[in-house]
Coordinates of C-alpha atoms and ligand atoms in Angstrom, one line a residue:
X28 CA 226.0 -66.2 -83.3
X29 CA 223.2 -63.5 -83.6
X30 CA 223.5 -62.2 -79.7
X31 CA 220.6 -59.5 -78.2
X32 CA 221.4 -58.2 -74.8
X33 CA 218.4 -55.8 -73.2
X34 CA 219.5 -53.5 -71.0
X35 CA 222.5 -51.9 -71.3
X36 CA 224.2 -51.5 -67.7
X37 CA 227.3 -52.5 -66.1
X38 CA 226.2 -56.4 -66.9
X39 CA 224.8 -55.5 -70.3
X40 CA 227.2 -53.3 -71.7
X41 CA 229.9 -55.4 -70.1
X42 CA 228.6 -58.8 -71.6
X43 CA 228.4 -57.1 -75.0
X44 CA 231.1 -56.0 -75.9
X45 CA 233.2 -59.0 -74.9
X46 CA 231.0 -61.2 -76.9
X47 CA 231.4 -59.1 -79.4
X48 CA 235.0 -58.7 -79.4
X49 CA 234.8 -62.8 -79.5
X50 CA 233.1 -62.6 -83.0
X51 CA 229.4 -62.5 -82.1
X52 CA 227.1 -60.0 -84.0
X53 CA 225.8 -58.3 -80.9
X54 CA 222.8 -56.1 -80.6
X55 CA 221.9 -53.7 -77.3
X56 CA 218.9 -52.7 -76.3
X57 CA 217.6 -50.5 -74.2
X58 CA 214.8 -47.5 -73.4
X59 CA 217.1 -44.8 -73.0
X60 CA 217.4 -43.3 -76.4
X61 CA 220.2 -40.8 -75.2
X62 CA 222.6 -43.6 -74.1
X63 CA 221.9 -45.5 -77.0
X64 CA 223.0 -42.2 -78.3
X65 CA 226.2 -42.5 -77.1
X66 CA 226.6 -45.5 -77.7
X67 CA 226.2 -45.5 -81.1
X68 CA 229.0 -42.8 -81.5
X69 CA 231.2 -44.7 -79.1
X70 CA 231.2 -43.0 -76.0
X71 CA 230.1 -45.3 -72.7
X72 CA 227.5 -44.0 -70.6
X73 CA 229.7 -45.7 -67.5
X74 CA 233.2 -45.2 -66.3
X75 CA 234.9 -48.6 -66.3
X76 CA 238.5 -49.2 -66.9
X77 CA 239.0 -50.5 -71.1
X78 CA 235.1 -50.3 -71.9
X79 CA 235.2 -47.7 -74.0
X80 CA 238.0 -48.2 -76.4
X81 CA 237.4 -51.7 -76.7
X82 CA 233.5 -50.4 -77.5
X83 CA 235.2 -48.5 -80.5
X84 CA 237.0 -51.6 -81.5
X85 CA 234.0 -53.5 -81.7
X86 CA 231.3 -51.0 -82.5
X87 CA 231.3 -52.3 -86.3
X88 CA 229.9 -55.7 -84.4
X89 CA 227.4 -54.2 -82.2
X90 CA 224.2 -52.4 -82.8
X91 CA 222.3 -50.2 -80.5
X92 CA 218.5 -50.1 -80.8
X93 CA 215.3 -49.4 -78.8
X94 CA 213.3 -52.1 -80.7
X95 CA 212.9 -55.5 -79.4
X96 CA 211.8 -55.7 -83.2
X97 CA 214.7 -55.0 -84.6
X98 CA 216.7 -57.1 -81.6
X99 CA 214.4 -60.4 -81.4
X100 CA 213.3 -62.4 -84.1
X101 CA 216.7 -63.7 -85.4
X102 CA 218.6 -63.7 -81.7
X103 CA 219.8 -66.8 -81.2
X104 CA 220.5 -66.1 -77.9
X105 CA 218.7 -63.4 -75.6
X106 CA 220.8 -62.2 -72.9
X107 CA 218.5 -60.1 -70.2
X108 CA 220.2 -57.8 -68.6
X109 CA 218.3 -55.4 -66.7
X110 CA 217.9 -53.6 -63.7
X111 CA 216.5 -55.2 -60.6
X112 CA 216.6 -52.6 -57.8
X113 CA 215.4 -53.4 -54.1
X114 CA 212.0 -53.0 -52.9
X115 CA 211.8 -51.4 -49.2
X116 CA 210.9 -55.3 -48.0
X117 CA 214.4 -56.6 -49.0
X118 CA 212.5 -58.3 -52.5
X119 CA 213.5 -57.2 -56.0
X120 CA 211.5 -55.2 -58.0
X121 CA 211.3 -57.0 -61.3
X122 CA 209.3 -54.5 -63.4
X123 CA 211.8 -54.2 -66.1
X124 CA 212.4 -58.3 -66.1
X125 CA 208.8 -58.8 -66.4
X126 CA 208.5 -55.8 -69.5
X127 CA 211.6 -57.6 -71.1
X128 CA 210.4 -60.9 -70.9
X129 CA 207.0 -59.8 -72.5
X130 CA 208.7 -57.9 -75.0
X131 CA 210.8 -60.7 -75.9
X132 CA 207.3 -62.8 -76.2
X133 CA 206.0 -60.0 -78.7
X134 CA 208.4 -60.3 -81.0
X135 CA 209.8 -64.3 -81.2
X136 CA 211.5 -65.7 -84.0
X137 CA 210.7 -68.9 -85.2
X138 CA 213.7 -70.5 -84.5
X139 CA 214.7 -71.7 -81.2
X140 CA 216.0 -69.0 -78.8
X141 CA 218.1 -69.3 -75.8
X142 CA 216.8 -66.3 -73.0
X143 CA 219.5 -65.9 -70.5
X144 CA 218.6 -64.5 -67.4
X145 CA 221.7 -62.0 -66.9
X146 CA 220.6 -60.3 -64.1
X147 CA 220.6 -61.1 -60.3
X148 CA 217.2 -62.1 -60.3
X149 CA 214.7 -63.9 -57.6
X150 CA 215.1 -67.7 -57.4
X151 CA 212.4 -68.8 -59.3
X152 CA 212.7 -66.2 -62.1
X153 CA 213.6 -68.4 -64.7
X154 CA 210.0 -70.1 -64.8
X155 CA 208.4 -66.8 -64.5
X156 CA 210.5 -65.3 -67.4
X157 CA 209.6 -68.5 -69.6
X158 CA 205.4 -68.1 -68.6
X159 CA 205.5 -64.7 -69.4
X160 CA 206.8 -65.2 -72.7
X161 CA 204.6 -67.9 -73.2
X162 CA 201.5 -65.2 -72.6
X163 CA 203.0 -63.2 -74.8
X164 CA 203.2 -65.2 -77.5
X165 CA 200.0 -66.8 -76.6
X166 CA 198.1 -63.3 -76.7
X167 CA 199.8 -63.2 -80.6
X168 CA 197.4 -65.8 -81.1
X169 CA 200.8 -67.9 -81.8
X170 CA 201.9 -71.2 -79.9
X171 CA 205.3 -71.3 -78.2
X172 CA 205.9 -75.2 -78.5
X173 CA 209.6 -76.2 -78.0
X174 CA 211.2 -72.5 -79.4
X175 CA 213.0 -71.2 -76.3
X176 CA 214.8 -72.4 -73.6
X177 CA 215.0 -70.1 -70.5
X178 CA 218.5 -70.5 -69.0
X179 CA 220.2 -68.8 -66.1
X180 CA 224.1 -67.6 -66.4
X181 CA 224.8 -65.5 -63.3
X182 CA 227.3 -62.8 -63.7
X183 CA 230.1 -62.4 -61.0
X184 CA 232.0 -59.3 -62.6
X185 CA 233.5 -56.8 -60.2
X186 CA 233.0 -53.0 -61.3
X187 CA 236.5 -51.7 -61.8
X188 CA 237.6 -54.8 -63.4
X189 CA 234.4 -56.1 -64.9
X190 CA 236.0 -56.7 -68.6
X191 CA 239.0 -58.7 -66.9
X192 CA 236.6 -60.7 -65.2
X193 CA 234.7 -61.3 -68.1
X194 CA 237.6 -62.5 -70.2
X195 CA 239.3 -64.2 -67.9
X196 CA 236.8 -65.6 -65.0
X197 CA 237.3 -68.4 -62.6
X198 CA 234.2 -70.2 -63.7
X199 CA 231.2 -69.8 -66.3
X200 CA 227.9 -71.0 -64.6
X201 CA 225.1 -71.8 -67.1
X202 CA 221.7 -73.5 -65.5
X203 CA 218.6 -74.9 -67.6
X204 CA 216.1 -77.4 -68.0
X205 CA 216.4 -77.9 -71.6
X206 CA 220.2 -79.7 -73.6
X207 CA 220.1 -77.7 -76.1
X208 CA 219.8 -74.5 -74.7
X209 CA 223.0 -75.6 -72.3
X210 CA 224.2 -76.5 -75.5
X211 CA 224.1 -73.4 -77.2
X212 CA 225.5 -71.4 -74.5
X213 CA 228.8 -73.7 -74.0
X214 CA 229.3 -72.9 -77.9
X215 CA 228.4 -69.6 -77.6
X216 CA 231.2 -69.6 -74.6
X217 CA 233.7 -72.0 -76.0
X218 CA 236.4 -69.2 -77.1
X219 CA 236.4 -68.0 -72.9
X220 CA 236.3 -71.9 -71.7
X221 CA 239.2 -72.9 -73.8
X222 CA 240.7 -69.4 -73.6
X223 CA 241.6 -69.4 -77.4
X224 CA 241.0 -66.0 -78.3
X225 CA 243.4 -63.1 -78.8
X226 CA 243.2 -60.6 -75.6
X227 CA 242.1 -57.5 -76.3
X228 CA 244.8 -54.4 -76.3
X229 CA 245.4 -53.6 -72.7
X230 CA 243.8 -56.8 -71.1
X231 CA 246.6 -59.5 -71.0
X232 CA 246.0 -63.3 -70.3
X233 CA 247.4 -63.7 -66.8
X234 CA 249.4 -66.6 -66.5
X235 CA 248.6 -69.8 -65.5
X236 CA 244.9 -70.1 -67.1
X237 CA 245.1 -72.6 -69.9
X238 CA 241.4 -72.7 -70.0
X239 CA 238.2 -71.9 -67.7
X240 CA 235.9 -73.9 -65.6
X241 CA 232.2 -74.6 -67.0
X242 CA 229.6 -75.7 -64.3
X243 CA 226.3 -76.8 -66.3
X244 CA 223.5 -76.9 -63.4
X245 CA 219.3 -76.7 -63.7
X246 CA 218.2 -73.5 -64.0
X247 CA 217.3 -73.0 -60.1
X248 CA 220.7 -74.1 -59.0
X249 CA 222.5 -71.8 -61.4
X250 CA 220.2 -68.9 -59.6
X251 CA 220.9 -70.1 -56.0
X252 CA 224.8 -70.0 -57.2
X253 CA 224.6 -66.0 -57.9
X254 CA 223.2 -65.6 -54.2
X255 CA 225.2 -67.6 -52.3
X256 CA 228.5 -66.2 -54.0
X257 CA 227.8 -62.9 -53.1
X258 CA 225.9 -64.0 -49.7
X259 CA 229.4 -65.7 -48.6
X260 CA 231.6 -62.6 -49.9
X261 CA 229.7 -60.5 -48.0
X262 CA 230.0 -62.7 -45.0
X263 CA 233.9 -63.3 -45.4
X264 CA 234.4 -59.3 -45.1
X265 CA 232.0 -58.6 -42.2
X266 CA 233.7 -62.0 -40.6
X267 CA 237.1 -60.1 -40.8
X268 CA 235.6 -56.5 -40.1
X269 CA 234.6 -58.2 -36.9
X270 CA 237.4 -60.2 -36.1
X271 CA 239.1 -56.2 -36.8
X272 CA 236.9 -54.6 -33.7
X273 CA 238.6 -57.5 -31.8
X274 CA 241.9 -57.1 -32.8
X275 CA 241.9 -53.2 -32.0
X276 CA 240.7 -54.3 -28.2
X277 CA 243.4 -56.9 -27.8
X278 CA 246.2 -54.5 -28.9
X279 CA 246.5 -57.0 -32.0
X280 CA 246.6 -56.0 -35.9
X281 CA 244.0 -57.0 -38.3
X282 CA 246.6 -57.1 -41.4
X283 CA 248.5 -60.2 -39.7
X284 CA 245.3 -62.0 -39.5
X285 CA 244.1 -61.7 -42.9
X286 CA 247.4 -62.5 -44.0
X287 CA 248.1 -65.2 -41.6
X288 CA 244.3 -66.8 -42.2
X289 CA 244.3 -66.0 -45.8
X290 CA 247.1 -68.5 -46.7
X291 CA 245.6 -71.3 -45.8
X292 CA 244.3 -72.4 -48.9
X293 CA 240.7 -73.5 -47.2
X294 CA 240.4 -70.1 -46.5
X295 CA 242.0 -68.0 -49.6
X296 CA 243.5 -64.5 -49.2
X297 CA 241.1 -62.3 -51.6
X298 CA 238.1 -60.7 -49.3
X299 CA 239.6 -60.6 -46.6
X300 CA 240.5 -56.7 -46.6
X301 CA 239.5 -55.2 -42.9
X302 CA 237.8 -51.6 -43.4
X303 CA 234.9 -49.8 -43.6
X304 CA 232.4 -52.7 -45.3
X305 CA 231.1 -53.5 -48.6
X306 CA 229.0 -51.2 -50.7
X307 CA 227.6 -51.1 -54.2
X308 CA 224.6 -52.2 -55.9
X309 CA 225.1 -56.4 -55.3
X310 CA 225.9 -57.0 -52.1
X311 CA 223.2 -55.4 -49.6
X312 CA 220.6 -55.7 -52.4
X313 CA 221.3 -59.8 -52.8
X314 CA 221.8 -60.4 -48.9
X315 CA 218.1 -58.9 -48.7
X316 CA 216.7 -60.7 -51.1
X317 CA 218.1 -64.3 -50.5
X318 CA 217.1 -63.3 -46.7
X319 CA 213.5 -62.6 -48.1
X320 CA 213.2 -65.4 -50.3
X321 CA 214.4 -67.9 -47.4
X322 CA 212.1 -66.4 -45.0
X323 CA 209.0 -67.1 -47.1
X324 CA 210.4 -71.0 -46.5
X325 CA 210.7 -70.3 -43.1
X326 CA 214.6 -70.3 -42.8
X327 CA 216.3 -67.6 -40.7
X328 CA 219.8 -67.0 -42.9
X329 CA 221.1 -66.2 -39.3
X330 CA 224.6 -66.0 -40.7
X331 CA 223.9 -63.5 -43.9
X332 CA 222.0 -61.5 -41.3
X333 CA 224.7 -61.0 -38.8
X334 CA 227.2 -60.4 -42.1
X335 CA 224.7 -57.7 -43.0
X336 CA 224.3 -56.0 -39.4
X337 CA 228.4 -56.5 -38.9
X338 CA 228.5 -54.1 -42.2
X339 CA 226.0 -51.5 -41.3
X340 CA 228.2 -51.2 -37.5
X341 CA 231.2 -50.2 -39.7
X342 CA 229.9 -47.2 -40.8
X343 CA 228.7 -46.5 -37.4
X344 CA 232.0 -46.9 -36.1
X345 CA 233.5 -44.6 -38.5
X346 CA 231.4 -41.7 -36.7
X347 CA 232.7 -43.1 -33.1
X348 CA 235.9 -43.0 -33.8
X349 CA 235.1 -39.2 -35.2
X350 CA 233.3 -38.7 -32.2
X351 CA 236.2 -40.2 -30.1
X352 CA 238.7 -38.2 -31.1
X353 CA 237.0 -34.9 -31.8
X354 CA 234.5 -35.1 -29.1
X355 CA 232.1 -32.8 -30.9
X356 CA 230.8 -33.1 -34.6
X357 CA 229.0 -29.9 -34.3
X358 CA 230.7 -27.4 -36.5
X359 CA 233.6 -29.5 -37.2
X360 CA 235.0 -29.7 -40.9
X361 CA 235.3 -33.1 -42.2
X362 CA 237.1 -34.7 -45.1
X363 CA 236.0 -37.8 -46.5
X364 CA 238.8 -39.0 -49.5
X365 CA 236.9 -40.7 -51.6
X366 CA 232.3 -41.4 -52.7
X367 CA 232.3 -44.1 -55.2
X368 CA 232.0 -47.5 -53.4
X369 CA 235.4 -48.8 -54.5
X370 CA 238.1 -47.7 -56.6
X371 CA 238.0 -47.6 -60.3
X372 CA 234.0 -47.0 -61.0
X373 CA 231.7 -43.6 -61.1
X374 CA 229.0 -46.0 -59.4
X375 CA 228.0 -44.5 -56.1
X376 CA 225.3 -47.2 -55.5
X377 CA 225.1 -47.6 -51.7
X378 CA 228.7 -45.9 -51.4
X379 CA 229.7 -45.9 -47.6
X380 CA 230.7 -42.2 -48.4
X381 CA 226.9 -41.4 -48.9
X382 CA 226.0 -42.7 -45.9
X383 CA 228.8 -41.5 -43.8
X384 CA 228.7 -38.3 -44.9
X385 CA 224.8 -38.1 -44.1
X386 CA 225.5 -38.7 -40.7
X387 CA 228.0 -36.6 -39.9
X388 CA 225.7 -33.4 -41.9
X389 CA 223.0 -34.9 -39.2
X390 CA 225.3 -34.3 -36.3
X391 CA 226.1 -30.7 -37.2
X392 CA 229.9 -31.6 -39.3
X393 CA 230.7 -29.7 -42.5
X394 CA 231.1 -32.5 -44.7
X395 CA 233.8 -32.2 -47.7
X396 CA 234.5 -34.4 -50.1
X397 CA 236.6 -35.6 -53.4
X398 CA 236.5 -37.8 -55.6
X399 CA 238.9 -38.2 -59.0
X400 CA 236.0 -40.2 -60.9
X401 CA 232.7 -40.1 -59.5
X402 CA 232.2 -36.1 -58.4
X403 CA 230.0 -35.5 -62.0
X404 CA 227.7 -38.2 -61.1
X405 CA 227.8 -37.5 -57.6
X406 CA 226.8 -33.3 -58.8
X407 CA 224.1 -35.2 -60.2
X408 CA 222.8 -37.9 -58.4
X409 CA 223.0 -36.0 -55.5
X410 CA 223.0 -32.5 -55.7
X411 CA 220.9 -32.4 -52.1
X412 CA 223.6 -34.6 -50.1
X413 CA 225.0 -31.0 -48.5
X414 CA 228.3 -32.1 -49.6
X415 CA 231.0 -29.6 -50.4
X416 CA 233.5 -31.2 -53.2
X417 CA 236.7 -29.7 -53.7
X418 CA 238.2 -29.7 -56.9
X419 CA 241.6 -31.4 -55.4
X420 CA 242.1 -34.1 -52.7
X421 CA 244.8 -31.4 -51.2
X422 CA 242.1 -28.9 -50.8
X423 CA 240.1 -31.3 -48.6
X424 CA 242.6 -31.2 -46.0
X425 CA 242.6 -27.4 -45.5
X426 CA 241.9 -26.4 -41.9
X427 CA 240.2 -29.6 -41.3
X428 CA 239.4 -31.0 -38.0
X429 CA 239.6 -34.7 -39.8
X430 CA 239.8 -37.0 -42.9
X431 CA 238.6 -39.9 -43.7
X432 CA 240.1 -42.0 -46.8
X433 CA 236.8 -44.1 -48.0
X434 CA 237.6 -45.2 -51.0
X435 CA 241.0 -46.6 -51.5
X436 CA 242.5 -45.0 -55.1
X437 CA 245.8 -45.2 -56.2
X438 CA 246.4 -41.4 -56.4
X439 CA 245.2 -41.2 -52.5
X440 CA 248.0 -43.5 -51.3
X441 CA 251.0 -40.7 -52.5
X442 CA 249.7 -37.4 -51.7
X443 CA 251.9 -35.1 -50.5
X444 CA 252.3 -35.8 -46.6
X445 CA 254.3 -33.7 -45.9
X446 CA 252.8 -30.6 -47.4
X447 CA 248.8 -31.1 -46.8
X448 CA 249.1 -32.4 -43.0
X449 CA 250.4 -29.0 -42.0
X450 CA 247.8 -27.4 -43.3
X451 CA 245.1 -29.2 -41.3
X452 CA 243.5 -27.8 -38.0
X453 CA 243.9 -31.0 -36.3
X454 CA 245.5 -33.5 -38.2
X455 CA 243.5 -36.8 -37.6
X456 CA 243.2 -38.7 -40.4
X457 CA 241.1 -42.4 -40.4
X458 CA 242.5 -44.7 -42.6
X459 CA 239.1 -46.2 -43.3
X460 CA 240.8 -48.8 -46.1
X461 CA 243.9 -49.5 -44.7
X462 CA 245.7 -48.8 -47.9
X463 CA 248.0 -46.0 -46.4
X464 CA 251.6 -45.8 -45.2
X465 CA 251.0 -45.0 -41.6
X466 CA 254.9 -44.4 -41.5
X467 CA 254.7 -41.6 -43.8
X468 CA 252.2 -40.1 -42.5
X469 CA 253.3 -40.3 -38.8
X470 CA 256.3 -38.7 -39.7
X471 CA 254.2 -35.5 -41.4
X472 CA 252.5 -35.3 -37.8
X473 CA 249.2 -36.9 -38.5
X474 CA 247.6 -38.9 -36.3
X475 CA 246.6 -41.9 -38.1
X476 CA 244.3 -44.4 -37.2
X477 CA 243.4 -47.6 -39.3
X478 CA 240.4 -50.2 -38.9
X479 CA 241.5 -53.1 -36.9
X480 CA 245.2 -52.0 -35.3
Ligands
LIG23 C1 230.4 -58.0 -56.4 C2 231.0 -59.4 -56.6 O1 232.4 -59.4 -56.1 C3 230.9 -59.9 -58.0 O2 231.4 -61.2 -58.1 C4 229.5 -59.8 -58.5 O3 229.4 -60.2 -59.9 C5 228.9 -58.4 -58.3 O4 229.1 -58.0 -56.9 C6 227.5 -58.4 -58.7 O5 226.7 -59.1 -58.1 O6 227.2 -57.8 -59.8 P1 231.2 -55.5 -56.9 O7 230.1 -55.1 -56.0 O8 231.3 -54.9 -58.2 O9 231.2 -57.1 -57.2 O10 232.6 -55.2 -56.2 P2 233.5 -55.9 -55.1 O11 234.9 -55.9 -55.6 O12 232.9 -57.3 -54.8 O13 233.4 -54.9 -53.9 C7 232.2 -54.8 -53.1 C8 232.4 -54.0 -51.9 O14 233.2 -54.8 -51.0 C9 233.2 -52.7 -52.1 O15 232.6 -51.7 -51.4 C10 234.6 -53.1 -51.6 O16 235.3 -51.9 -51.1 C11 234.3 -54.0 -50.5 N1 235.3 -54.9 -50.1 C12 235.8 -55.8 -51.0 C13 235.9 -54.9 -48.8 O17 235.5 -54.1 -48.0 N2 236.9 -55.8 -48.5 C14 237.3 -56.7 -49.4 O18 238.2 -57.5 -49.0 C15 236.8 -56.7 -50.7

């Protein structure tokens, strides 16, 4: 099928070259002439584990472009993929949805056309997307009649394993108003839902997934899906972040819980990991929004609130527990291991680091930091933070009054104990991921301290 993806982000970039690598002719666009740049010659304008050399392997398939004329008329299906960044009230801003949709209505084929809302977009969206084309076409002096469908297909990829989850998801969730349009995208799917194509070099099957579930739903439905799934995520880590503040006051250890909680297969293990909350770009900016859509019904969303307020105390606690053991912040030198929000992505998107580090500049700390990924973005996304990076995470712990591990990568969980604890002024380190081997590091003389133990 003839594929056109606008916008060429995590989602975008993601989406495309997995459809692409299934066989589709695939084209990207987007405003940014120098990514498309890049693109073009191979190169991925975003860190994320297999995306670029399966991009060269499929590059012959795909085709970058700035022109909705070039992208449009023959699509058979539209894939819209572009930012939709919080407003201060908790509401998207949908100023690129609404100047993709328009664009798309400029240049419609005259076959029928599947648009895909890709993005997490407003409940609602999909009608909106659909009158806006209509205008469009309208203002052509054309008549839309029965050429598009406007479909929703939420995206639940994780950054740092985004191409496994798009091979290989749990479900595919594809909402309209219109049979052929559903139809179209099942076909367009088929090779994921019955698993029959060849994995890609370096991204094996895993066992035991003959096939993939498909849940066809209206198009408001599929929309409400993308909220609640991160809504509840969100909620099932602040719900074990707080039953962590508990176990630390009743002497009892957070780790048994998840484990001992997570088994029971009403529950499930994954999300359950105790430590300094969730960042990133999805889940503060969809807890808002679903809060701000429900409010203008009149519905509270007491429990995505409290999920979001439990989240924003585990930052907080980070500097008590600074403050505990150090007494004063002023002029103390602080480590923090670790600024992307999770392992295995550049993206620095409401990163916990950020905001820790802010506070402790604001309380008088020297703040350093490392990161092995995300420090070039970080130089340039943020070259006001105040931050000093060091080149090495073993130069972070030089005469430092603390560290804090924020972001749990591999290389962070086998540095050298036994020679960088020495070298610390006072050698508290805050575990703030739970991912280290307090034994190991007790026996180099830190003090270590985990979240919820
Ligand atoms: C999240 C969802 O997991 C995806 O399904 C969804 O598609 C995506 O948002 C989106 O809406 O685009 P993502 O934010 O990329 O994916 O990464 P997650 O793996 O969900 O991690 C989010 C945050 O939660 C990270 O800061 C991570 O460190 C934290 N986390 C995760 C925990 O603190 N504990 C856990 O047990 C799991």
């Amino acid at each position: 099928m003839n594929v056109s993806i606008i916008g060429t982000g995590y989602v975008g970039l993601t989406t495309g070259v997995m459809l692409a690598s299934l066989g589709h002719a695939v084209t990207c666009v987007d405003i940014d002439e120098s990514k498309l740049e890049l693109l073009r010659n191979g190169h991925s304008p975003i860190f994320e584990p297999h995306l670029e050399s399966l991009l060269n392997h499929v590059l012959p398939q795909m085709r970058f472009t700035s022109s909705y004329a070039a992208a449009i008329p023959q699509a058979d299906v539209v894939f819209i993929a572009v930012g939709t960044p919080s407003l201060p009230d908790g509401n998207s801003d949908l100023k690129y949805l609404r100047a993709a949709a328009t664009s798309i209505g400029q240049h419609l084929g005259t076959d029928f056309t599947v648009v895909v809302n890709k993005s997490t977009v407003p409940i609602g969206s999909g009608n909106w997307v659909e009158s806006l084309i209509r205008d469009a076409v309208e203002a052509n002096g054309d008549r839309i009649g029965d050429r598009i469908c406007v479909a929703s297909n939420p995206e639940f990829l994780k950054e740092g394993t985004a191409l496994e989850d798009s091979f290989y998801p749990d479900r595919i969730v594809i909402g309209a108003d219109n049979s052929l349009g559903l139809e179209i995208l099942t076909k367009l799917y088929t090779p994921i839902l019955e698993q029959s194509f060849t994995p890609p070099e370096g991204l094996p099957r895993p066992k035991n997934l003959p096939s993939v579930a498909l849940v066809k739903t209206d198009l408001t439905s599929a929309e409400l899906i993308k909220y609640a799934a991160n809504a509840f995520l969100s909620t099932k880590i602040s719900f074990i972040n707080e039953i962590a503040e508990l176990a630390e006051k009743v002497g009892a250890d957070v780790r048994f819980i998840a484990e001992g909680i997570g088994l029971d297969a009403r529950i499930g293990r994954r999300f359950l990991q105790a430590g300094i909350g969730w960042g990133g770009s999805c889940f503060g900016k969809d807890t808002a929004a679903i809060i701000s859509t429900a409010r203008e019904y009149g519905i509270g969303m007491e429990i995505i609130q409290a999920a979001r307020e439990v989240n924003f105390r585990q930052r907080a606690r980070v500097i008590e527990k600074l403050m505990f053991e150090l007494k004063i912040l002023k002029g103390k030198t602080i480590g923090l291991l670790g600024l992307a929000f999770k392992p295995n992505t550049d993206d620095l998107r409401d990163a916990p680091a950020l905001d820790i580090g802010r506070r402790l500049i604001e309380r008088g700390a020297r703040v350093r930091a490392h990161d092995p990924i995300a420090m070039n973005r970080f130089k340039f996304e943020h070259s006001d933070s105040g931050f000093h990076l060091t080149e090495s995470p073993e130069t972070l712990f030089e005469d430092a009054d603390a560290v804090v591990l924020v972001t749990e990568w591999q290389q962070y969980r086998s540095l050298g104990w036994n020679d960088i604890v020495p070298r610390m002024k006072n050698p508290y380190i805050l575990d703030g991921r739970n991912c280290l081997d307090r034994a190991l590091l007790l026996e180099a003389g830190a003090k270590y301290e985990g979240i919820g133990f």
